[in-house]
JSON list of C-alpha atoms in Angstrom, two decimals:
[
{"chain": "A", "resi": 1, "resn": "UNK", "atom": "CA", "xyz": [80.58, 92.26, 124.85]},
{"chain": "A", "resi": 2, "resn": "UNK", "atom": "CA", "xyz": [77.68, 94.34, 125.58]},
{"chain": "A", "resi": 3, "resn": "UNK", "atom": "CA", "xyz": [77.05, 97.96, 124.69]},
{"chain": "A", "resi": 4, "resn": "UNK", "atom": "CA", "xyz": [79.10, 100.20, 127.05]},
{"chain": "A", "resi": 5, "resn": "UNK", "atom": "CA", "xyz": [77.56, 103.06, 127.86]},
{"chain": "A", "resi": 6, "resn": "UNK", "atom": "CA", "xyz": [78.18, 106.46, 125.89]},
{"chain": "A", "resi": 7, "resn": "UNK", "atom": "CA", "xyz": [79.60, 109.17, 128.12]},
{"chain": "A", "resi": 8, "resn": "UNK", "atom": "CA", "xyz": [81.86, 106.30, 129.85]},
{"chain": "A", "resi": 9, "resn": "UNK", "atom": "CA", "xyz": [83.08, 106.14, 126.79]},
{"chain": "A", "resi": 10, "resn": "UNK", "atom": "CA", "xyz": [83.83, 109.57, 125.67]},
{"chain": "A", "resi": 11, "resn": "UNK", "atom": "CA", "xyz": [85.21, 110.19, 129.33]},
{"chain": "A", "resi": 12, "resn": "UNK", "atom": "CA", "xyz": [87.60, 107.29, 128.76]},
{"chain": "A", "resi": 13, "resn": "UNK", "atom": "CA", "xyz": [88.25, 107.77, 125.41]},
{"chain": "A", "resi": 14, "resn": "UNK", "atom": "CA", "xyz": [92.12, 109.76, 126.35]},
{"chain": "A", "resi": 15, "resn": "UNK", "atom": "CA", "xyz": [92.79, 107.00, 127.98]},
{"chain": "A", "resi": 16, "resn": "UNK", "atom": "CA", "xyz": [91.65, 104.22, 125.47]},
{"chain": "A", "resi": 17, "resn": "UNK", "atom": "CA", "xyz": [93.80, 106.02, 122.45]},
{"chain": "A", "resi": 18, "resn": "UNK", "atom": "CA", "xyz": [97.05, 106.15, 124.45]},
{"chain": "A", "resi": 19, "resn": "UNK", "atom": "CA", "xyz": [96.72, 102.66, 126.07]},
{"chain": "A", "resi": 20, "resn": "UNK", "atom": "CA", "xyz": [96.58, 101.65, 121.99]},
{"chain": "A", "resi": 21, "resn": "UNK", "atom": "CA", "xyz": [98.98, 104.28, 120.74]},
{"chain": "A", "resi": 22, "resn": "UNK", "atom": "CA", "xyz": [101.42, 102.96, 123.55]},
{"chain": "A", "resi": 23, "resn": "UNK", "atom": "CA", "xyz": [101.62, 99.43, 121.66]},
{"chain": "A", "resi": 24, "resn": "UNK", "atom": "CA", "xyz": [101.67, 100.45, 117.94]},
{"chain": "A", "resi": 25, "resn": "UNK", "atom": "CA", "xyz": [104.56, 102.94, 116.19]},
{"chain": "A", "resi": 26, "resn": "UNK", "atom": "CA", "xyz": [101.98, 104.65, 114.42]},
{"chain": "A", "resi": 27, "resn": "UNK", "atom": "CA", "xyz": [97.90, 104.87, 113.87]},
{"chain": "A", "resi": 28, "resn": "UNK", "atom": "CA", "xyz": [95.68, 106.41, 112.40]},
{"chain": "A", "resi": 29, "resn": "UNK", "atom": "CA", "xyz": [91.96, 107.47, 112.46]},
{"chain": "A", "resi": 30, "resn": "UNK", "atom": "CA", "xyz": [90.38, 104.82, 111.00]},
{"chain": "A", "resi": 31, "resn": "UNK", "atom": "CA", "xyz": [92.65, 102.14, 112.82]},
{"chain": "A", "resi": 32, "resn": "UNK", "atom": "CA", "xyz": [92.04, 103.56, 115.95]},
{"chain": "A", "resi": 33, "resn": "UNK", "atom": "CA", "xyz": [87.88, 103.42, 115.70]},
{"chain": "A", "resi": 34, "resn": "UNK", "atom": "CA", "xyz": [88.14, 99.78, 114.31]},
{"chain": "A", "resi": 35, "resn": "UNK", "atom": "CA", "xyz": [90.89, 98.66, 117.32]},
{"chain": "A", "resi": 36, "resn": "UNK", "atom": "CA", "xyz": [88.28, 100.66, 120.00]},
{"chain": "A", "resi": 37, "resn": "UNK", "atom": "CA", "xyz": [85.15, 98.85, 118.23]},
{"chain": "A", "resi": 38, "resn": "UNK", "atom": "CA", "xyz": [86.87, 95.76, 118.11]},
{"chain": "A", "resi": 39, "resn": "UNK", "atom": "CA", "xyz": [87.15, 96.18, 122.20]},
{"chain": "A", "resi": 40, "resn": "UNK", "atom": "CA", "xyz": [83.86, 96.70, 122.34]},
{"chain": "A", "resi": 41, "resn": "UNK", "atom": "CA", "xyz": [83.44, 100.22, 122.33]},
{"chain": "A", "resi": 42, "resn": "UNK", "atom": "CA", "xyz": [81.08, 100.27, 119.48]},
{"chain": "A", "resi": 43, "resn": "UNK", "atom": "CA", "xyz": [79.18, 103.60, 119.94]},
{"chain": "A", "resi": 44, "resn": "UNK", "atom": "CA", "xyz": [82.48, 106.03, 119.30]},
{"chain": "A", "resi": 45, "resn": "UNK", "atom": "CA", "xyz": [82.19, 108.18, 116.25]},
{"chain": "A", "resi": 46, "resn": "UNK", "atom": "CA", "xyz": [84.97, 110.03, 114.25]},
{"chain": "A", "resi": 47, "resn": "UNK", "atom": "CA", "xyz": [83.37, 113.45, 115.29]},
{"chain": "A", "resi": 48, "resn": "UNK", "atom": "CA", "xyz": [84.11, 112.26, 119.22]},
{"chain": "A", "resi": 49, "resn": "UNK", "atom": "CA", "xyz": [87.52, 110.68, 118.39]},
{"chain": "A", "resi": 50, "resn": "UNK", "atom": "CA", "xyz": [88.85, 113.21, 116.11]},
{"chain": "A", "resi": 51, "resn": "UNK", "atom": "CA", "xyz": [88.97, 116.24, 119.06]},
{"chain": "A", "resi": 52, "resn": "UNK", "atom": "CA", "xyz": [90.25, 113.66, 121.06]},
{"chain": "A", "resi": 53, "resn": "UNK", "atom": "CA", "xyz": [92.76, 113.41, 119.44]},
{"chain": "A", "resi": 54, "resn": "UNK", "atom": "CA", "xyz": [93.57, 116.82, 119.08]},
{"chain": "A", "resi": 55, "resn": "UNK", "atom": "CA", "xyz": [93.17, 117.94, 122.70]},
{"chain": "A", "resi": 56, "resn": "UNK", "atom": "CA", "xyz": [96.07, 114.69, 122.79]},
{"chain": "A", "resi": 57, "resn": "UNK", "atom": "CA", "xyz": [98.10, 116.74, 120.57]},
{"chain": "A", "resi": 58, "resn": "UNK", "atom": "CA", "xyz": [97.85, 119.97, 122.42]},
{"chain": "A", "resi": 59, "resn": "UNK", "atom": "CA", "xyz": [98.82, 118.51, 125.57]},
{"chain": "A", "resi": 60, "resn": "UNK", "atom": "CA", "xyz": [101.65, 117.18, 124.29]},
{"chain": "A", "resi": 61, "resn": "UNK", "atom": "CA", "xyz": [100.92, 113.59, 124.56]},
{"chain": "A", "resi": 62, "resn": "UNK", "atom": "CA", "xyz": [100.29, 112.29, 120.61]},
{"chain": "A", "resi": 63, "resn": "UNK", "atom": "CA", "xyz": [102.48, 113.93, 118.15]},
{"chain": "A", "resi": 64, "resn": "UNK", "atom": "CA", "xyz": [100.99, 114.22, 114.44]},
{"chain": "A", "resi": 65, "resn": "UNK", "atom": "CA", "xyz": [102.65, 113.35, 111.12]},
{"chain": "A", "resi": 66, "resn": "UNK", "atom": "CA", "xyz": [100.97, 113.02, 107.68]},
{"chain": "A", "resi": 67, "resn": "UNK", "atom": "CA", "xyz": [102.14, 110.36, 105.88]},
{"chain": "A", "resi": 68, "resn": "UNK", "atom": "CA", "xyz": [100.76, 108.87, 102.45]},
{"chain": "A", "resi": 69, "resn": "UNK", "atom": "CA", "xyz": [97.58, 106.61, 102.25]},
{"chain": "A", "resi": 70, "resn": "UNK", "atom": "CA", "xyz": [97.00, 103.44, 100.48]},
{"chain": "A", "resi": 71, "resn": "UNK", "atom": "CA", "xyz": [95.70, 104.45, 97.05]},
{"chain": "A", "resi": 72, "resn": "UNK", "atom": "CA", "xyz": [94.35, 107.34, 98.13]},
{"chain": "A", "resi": 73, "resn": "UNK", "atom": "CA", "xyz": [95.44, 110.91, 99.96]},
{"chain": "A", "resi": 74, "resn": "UNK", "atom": "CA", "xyz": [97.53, 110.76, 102.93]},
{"chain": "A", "resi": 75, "resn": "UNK", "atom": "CA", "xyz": [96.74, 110.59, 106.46]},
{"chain": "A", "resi": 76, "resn": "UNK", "atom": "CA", "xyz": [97.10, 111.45, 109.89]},
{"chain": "A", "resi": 77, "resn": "UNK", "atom": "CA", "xyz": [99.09, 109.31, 111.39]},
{"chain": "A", "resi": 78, "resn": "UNK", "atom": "CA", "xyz": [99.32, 109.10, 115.60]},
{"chain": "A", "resi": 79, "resn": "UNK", "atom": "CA", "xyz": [102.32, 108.18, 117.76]},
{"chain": "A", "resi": 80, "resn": "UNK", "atom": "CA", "xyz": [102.43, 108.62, 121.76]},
{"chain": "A", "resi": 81, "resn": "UNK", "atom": "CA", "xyz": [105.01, 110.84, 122.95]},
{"chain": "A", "resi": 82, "resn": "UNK", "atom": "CA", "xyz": [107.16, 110.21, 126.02]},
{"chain": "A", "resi": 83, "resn": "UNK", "atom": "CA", "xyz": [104.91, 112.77, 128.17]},
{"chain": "A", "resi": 84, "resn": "UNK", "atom": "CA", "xyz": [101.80, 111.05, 126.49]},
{"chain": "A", "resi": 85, "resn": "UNK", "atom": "CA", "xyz": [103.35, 107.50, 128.14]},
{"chain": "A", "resi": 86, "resn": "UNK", "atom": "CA", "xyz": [104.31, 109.22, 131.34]},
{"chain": "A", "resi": 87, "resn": "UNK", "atom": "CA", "xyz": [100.15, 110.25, 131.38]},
{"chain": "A", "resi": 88, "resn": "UNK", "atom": "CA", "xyz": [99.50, 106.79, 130.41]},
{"chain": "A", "resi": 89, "resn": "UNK", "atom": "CA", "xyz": [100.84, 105.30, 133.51]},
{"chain": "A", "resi": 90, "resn": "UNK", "atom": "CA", "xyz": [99.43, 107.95, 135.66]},
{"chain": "A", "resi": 91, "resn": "UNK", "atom": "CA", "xyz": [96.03, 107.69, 133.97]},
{"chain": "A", "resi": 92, "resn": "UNK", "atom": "CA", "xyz": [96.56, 103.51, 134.45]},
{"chain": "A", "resi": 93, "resn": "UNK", "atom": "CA", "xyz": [97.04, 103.84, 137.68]},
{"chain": "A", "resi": 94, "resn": "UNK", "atom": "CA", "xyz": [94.31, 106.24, 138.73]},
{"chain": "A", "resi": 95, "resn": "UNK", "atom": "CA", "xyz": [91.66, 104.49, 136.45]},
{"chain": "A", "resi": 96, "resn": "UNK", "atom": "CA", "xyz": [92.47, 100.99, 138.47]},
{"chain": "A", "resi": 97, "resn": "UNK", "atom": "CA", "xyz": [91.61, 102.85, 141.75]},
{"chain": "A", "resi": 98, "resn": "UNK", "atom": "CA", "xyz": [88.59, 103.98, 140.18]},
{"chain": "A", "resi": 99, "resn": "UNK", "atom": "CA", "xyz": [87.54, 101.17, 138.42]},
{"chain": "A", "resi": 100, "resn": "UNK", "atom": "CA", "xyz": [87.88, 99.16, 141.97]},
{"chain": "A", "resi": 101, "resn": "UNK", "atom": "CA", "xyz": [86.11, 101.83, 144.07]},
{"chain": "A", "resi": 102, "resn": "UNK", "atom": "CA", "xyz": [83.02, 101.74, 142.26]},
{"chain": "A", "resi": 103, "resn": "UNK", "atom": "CA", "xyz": [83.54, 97.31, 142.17]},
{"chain": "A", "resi": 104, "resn": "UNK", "atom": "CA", "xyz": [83.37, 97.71, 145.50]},
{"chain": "A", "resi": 105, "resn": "UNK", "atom": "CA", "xyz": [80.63, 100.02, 146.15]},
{"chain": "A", "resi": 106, "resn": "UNK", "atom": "CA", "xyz": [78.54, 97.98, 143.52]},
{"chain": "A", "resi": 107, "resn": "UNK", "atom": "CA", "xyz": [79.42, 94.84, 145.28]},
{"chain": "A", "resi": 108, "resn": "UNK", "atom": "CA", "xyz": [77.78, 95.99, 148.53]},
{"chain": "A", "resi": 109, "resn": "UNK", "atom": "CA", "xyz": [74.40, 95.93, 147.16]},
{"chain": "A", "resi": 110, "resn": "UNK", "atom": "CA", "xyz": [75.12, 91.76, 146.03]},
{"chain": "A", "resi": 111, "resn": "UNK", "atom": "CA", "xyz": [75.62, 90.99, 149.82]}
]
């Protein structure tokens, strides 16, 4: 998969963590970089995903737990709240409309 561009990224990035969140009990930091690079989203560093996660937390959508690490100190651990799901499906919903408006208006330059 090719590079994807950096600030669609960051502006999908909410999205991204709950869509993964959503299918795992638990992540963490680490985990969640490697499962977004091995998407293809290569270009996402800890200092972009880390207040992402936060700003997740204070809008009630991820709750935080620390829990302890393997062989070293513990970690931050991830899960996706019922409100967090509940954005998920909106979110979904209103990226597919997106996603197909701009299909389309790309398309028109192809005819």
């Amino acid at each position: 998969m090719g590079v994807v561009n950096g600030s669609w990224a960051r502006a999908a990035l909410p999205l991204c963590l709950l869509g993964i969140l959503d299918g795992e009990p638990r992540s963490y930091g680490y985990a969640l970089l490697s499962r977004l690079a091995d998407a293809g989203l290569t270009g996402v560093k800890a200092a972009t995903l880390y207040p992402a996660l936060t700003r997740l937390e204070e809008e009630g959508a991820v709750e935080v737990e620390w829990g302890a690490g393997e062989g070293g100190p513990g970690r931050k651990y991830y899960r996706i709240t019922e409100e967090g799901r509940a954005r998920l499906r909106r979110d979904r919903a209103a990226w597919g409309a997106f996603t197909r408006s701009v299909a389309s208006l790309l398309a028109e330059g192809d005819a």
